[in-house]
Short mmCIF file of C-alpha atoms and ligand atoms in Angstrom, two decimals:
data_model
loop_
_atom_site.label_atom_id
_atom_site.label_comp_id
_atom_site.label_asym_id
_atom_site.label_seq_id
_atom_site.Cartn_x
_atom_site.Cartn_y
_atom_site.Cartn_z
CA MET A 1 168.89 149.53 116.75
CA ARG A 2 169.54 150.97 113.31
CA LYS A 3 166.69 152.17 111.17
CA LYS A 4 165.28 150.05 108.32
CA ILE A 5 164.51 152.14 105.25
CA VAL A 6 162.95 151.46 101.88
CA ALA A 7 163.65 154.43 99.61
CA GLY A 8 162.39 154.98 96.08
CA ASN A 9 164.57 156.83 93.60
CA TRP A 10 162.29 157.94 90.80
CA LYS A 11 165.24 159.31 88.80
CA MET A 12 164.06 161.48 85.86
CA ASN A 13 160.65 159.84 85.56
CA MET A 14 157.04 160.92 86.12
CA ASP A 15 155.62 164.26 85.03
CA TYR A 16 153.68 166.20 87.64
CA THR A 17 150.26 164.58 87.23
CA ALA A 18 151.68 161.06 87.03
CA GLY A 19 153.93 161.73 90.02
CA VAL A 20 151.12 162.97 92.27
CA SER A 21 148.96 160.06 91.24
CA LEU A 22 151.70 157.49 91.90
CA PHE A 23 152.54 159.04 95.25
CA SER A 24 148.88 159.15 96.32
CA GLU A 25 148.65 155.42 95.60
CA VAL A 26 151.85 154.80 97.58
CA ILE A 27 150.50 156.76 100.55
CA ASN A 28 147.27 154.78 100.61
CA MET A 29 148.96 151.41 100.26
CA VAL A 30 151.61 152.20 102.86
CA LYS A 31 148.95 153.47 105.27
CA ASP A 32 146.92 150.27 104.89
CA GLU A 33 149.60 147.65 104.58
CA VAL A 34 152.95 148.66 106.03
CA ARG A 35 153.28 147.70 109.70
CA GLY A 36 156.50 148.01 111.58
CA GLU A 37 159.32 150.38 112.32
CA GLN A 38 160.53 150.74 108.74
CA GLU A 39 160.60 154.17 107.13
CA VAL A 40 159.48 154.72 103.55
CA VAL A 41 161.26 157.49 101.61
CA VAL A 42 160.30 158.73 98.16
CA CYS A 43 162.82 160.75 96.14
CA PRO A 44 161.08 162.38 93.16
CA PRO A 45 162.47 164.99 90.76
CA PHE A 46 162.95 168.45 92.31
CA VAL A 47 159.77 169.92 90.83
CA HIS A 48 157.58 167.46 92.74
CA LEU A 49 159.22 167.91 96.13
CA HIS A 50 156.92 170.57 97.49
CA SER A 51 153.64 168.92 96.55
CA LEU A 52 154.69 165.46 97.63
CA SER A 53 156.03 166.79 100.94
CA GLN A 54 152.64 168.33 101.62
CA LEU A 55 150.88 165.08 100.77
CA ALA A 56 153.32 163.15 102.96
CA SER A 57 153.06 165.47 105.94
CA GLN A 58 150.12 163.56 107.45
CA HIS A 59 151.95 160.25 107.33
CA ALA A 60 154.67 159.69 109.89
CA LYS A 61 156.02 156.69 108.01
CA ILE A 62 156.68 158.45 104.72
CA SER A 63 159.44 160.97 104.11
CA ILE A 64 160.57 162.81 101.03
CA GLY A 65 164.06 163.21 99.62
CA ALA A 66 165.75 164.95 96.72
CA GLN A 67 168.09 163.21 94.29
CA ASN A 68 170.90 165.75 94.40
CA CYS A 69 171.84 169.20 95.69
CA HIS A 70 174.45 171.81 94.84
CA GLN A 71 177.50 172.20 97.04
CA ALA A 72 177.18 175.98 97.51
CA GLU A 73 174.75 177.70 99.84
CA SER A 74 173.34 179.97 97.13
CA GLY A 75 174.53 182.16 94.31
CA ALA A 76 175.06 182.41 90.57
CA TYR A 77 174.73 178.74 89.64
CA THR A 78 172.05 178.80 86.98
CA GLY A 79 169.90 175.72 86.94
CA GLU A 80 171.04 174.39 90.30
CA VAL A 81 169.12 173.71 93.52
CA SER A 82 170.52 174.25 97.01
CA ALA A 83 170.19 172.12 100.13
CA SER A 84 168.30 174.87 101.95
CA MET A 85 165.75 175.11 99.11
CA ILE A 86 165.18 171.37 99.38
CA LEU A 87 164.76 171.58 103.14
CA SER A 88 162.43 174.57 102.81
CA VAL A 89 159.89 172.57 100.80
CA GLY A 90 159.70 169.84 103.40
CA ALA A 91 162.18 167.21 102.23
CA GLU A 92 164.26 165.37 104.83
CA TYR A 93 166.73 163.39 102.74
CA VAL A 94 168.99 163.94 99.77
CA ILE A 95 170.58 161.22 97.65
CA LEU A 96 174.24 162.05 97.01
CA GLY A 97 176.80 160.32 94.84
CA HIS A 98 174.44 158.16 92.86
CA SER A 99 176.45 156.33 90.19
CA GLU A 100 174.48 158.13 87.47
CA ARG A 101 175.63 161.47 88.93
CA ARG A 102 179.19 160.19 89.12
CA GLN A 103 179.07 158.78 85.58
CA TYR A 104 177.06 161.37 83.60
CA PHE A 105 177.77 164.55 85.57
CA GLY A 106 181.37 163.93 86.55
CA GLU A 107 180.75 164.00 90.30
CA THR A 108 183.94 163.11 92.16
CA ASN A 109 184.47 162.01 95.74
CA GLU A 110 185.93 165.44 96.45
CA LEU A 111 182.83 167.23 95.17
CA LEU A 112 180.58 164.79 97.02
CA ALA A 113 182.37 165.50 100.29
CA LYS A 114 181.35 169.16 99.83
CA LYS A 115 177.77 168.24 98.99
CA THR A 116 177.63 166.02 102.07
CA ASP A 117 178.89 168.89 104.21
CA ILE A 118 176.30 171.37 103.03
CA ALA A 119 173.49 168.82 103.23
CA ILE A 120 174.30 168.06 106.86
CA ARG A 121 174.94 171.67 107.79
CA THR A 122 171.53 172.54 106.34
CA GLY A 123 169.72 169.75 108.18
CA LEU A 124 169.19 167.22 105.38
CA LYS A 125 170.11 163.58 105.84
CA PRO A 126 172.31 162.32 103.02
CA ILE A 127 171.70 158.93 101.42
CA PHE A 128 175.27 158.51 100.25
CA CYS A 129 175.77 156.04 97.39
CA ILE A 130 178.85 153.94 96.80
CA GLY A 131 179.54 151.00 94.54
CA GLU A 132 181.75 149.54 91.85
CA THR A 133 181.43 149.10 88.10
CA LEU A 134 181.46 145.69 86.45
CA GLU A 135 185.00 146.26 85.26
CA GLU A 136 186.14 147.08 88.79
CA ARG A 137 184.47 143.95 90.13
CA ASN A 138 185.99 141.82 87.38
CA ASN A 139 189.40 143.30 88.19
CA LYS A 140 188.76 142.51 91.86
CA VAL A 141 189.30 146.11 92.97
CA HIS A 142 185.72 146.64 94.20
CA PHE A 143 186.70 146.73 97.87
CA ASP A 144 189.41 149.31 97.11
CA VAL A 145 186.95 151.45 95.15
CA ILE A 146 184.39 151.39 97.95
CA ARG A 147 187.02 152.07 100.60
CA LYS A 148 188.13 155.16 98.66
CA GLN A 149 184.57 156.39 98.07
CA LEU A 150 183.93 156.21 101.81
CA ALA A 151 187.28 157.67 102.84
CA GLU A 152 187.06 160.63 100.46
CA GLY A 153 183.30 161.18 100.46
CA VAL A 154 182.14 160.86 104.07
CA PHE A 155 184.90 159.85 106.47
CA HIS A 156 185.97 163.47 106.97
CA LEU A 157 182.75 163.96 108.95
CA THR A 158 182.71 164.10 112.72
CA ALA A 159 181.04 161.13 114.40
CA GLU A 160 178.09 163.34 115.28
CA ASP A 161 177.59 164.28 111.63
CA PHE A 162 178.29 160.81 110.27
CA ALA A 163 175.45 159.51 112.45
CA LYS A 164 173.06 161.44 110.15
CA VAL A 165 174.25 159.62 107.01
CA VAL A 166 172.52 156.64 105.42
CA LEU A 167 174.80 154.62 103.14
CA ALA A 168 173.61 152.88 99.99
CA TYR A 169 175.60 150.17 98.26
CA GLU A 170 174.76 150.18 94.59
CA PRO A 171 176.77 147.85 92.39
CA VAL A 172 176.69 149.78 89.11
CA TRP A 173 176.48 146.52 87.15
CA ALA A 174 173.15 145.73 88.84
CA ILE A 175 171.46 149.10 88.27
CA GLY A 176 168.65 149.09 85.74
CA THR A 177 170.05 145.90 84.25
CA GLY A 178 167.71 143.40 85.87
CA VAL A 179 170.83 141.74 87.27
CA THR A 180 170.91 141.65 91.07
CA ALA A 181 173.91 140.95 93.23
CA SER A 182 173.26 137.63 94.93
CA PRO A 183 172.31 137.99 98.60
CA GLU A 184 175.75 136.59 99.49
CA GLN A 185 177.58 139.04 97.20
CA ALA A 186 175.58 141.95 98.60
CA GLN A 187 176.03 140.84 102.21
CA GLU A 188 179.77 140.46 101.69
CA VAL A 189 180.08 144.08 100.58
CA HIS A 190 177.68 145.40 103.23
CA ALA A 191 179.71 143.65 105.93
CA PHE A 192 182.86 145.20 104.46
CA ILE A 193 181.27 148.66 104.49
CA ARG A 194 180.22 148.26 108.11
CA LYS A 195 183.76 147.17 109.01
CA GLU A 196 185.16 150.28 107.33
CA VAL A 197 182.72 152.43 109.32
CA GLU A 198 183.77 150.61 112.47
CA GLY A 199 187.44 151.26 111.73
CA ARG A 200 186.76 154.97 111.37
CA TYR A 201 184.04 155.61 113.98
CA GLY A 202 183.96 152.59 116.28
CA ASP A 203 181.57 149.69 116.71
CA ALA A 204 178.63 151.53 118.30
CA LEU A 205 178.25 153.95 115.39
CA ALA A 206 178.90 151.18 112.86
CA ALA A 207 176.14 149.07 114.41
CA ASN A 208 173.78 152.04 114.14
CA THR A 209 174.52 152.88 110.50
CA THR A 210 171.78 152.06 108.03
CA ILE A 211 173.21 150.52 104.85
CA LEU A 212 170.76 150.14 101.96
CA TYR A 213 171.13 147.86 98.97
CA GLY A 214 170.29 149.25 95.53
CA GLY A 215 170.39 147.45 92.24
CA SER A 216 167.32 145.88 90.63
CA CYS A 217 165.53 145.22 93.92
CA ASN A 218 162.03 143.88 93.37
CA PRO A 219 159.32 142.25 95.49
CA LYS A 220 160.70 138.80 94.63
CA ASN A 221 164.33 139.27 95.59
CA ALA A 222 163.87 141.80 98.42
CA PRO A 223 162.96 139.27 101.17
CA GLU A 224 166.20 137.35 100.80
CA LEU A 225 168.33 140.45 100.31
CA PHE A 226 166.80 142.22 103.33
CA SER A 227 167.23 139.16 105.54
CA GLN A 228 171.02 139.49 105.30
CA ALA A 229 172.62 140.62 108.54
CA ASP A 230 174.05 143.89 107.22
CA ILE A 231 171.37 144.90 104.71
CA ASP A 232 169.00 147.41 106.27
CA GLY A 233 166.68 148.07 103.36
CA GLY A 234 166.85 149.20 99.78
CA LEU A 235 167.25 152.10 97.40
CA ILE A 236 164.79 151.16 94.70
CA GLY A 237 164.84 152.46 91.14
CA GLY A 238 162.51 150.95 88.54
CA ALA A 239 160.27 149.13 91.03
CA SER A 240 159.59 152.38 92.92
CA LEU A 241 157.62 153.59 89.89
CA LYS A 242 154.98 150.93 90.55
CA SER A 243 153.01 151.52 93.74
CA ARG A 244 152.23 147.81 94.19
CA ASP A 245 155.84 146.68 93.81
CA PHE A 246 157.26 149.47 95.94
CA THR A 247 154.78 148.84 98.75
CA ASP A 248 155.42 145.11 98.61
CA ILE A 249 159.14 145.79 99.00
CA ALA A 250 158.45 148.06 101.99
CA LYS A 251 156.28 145.32 103.50
CA VAL A 252 159.23 142.95 103.71
CA PHE A 253 159.96 144.57 107.09
CA ASN A 254 156.40 144.22 108.36
CA GLN A 255 156.14 142.93 111.90
P1 LIG B 301 167.08 149.87 89.71
O1 LIG B 301 166.32 149.40 90.92
O2 LIG B 301 166.21 150.35 88.60
O3 LIG B 301 168.11 148.89 89.29
O4 LIG B 301 167.89 151.18 90.16
C1 LIG B 301 168.61 151.14 91.33
C2 LIG B 301 169.04 152.52 91.66
O5 LIG B 301 169.83 153.13 90.97
C3 LIG B 301 168.45 153.15 92.85
O6 LIG B 301 169.06 154.37 93.12
#
């Protein structure tokens, strides 16, 4: 059965002291309260990766991820961070194609396909984000946008490599806005995504693909969202900065 994951995307928040303190609280709460097969992933800024990975290393349930990586192995790319550097400090995941990267840093599907390749080749598991803007939804082209993001960003992968990818559906209009897609709206898109995966890789791989929902998830709306047939967890922004809220979201999968 596919993995359930609750992942926190801290974005560009938390200086070092605040980050270590938040993560220590998360570890303690998760250790005491989270019961089940779900995995908890925390994706802090690059500079925290090493310390948080060390703190997380005692806790099988908690993994660490980065929020981005460069598409080259190494070289003269001042200010950038490579997949192998991320792996070398103990991270397991890397978020790729977040809408903020697409919007503010001009990341295209073509570039993201390269980042996905290097992440997988290096041994990181990509959390690959897809999703439409409000304008695209209003123009009823959201399914076309998502189909293209998948086709150009990840569907070049072999089945063996695609099996390492976690997908995250993030409707841009529901990110940081307090607006959530209704459970029905989210489920509709998740089912569409799984169908696309099935068309490319077959039903067994599609059934095993974890598809996260991201967009103003909180402890109140998570139970209904996560009870949808094709929603396998969440990619949490704002609520991941509060240990209580983040843990409560992770507990939705408690058994
Ligand atoms: P919010 O949960 O703050 O809406 O952010 C969602 C997100 O972008 C997660 O990557």
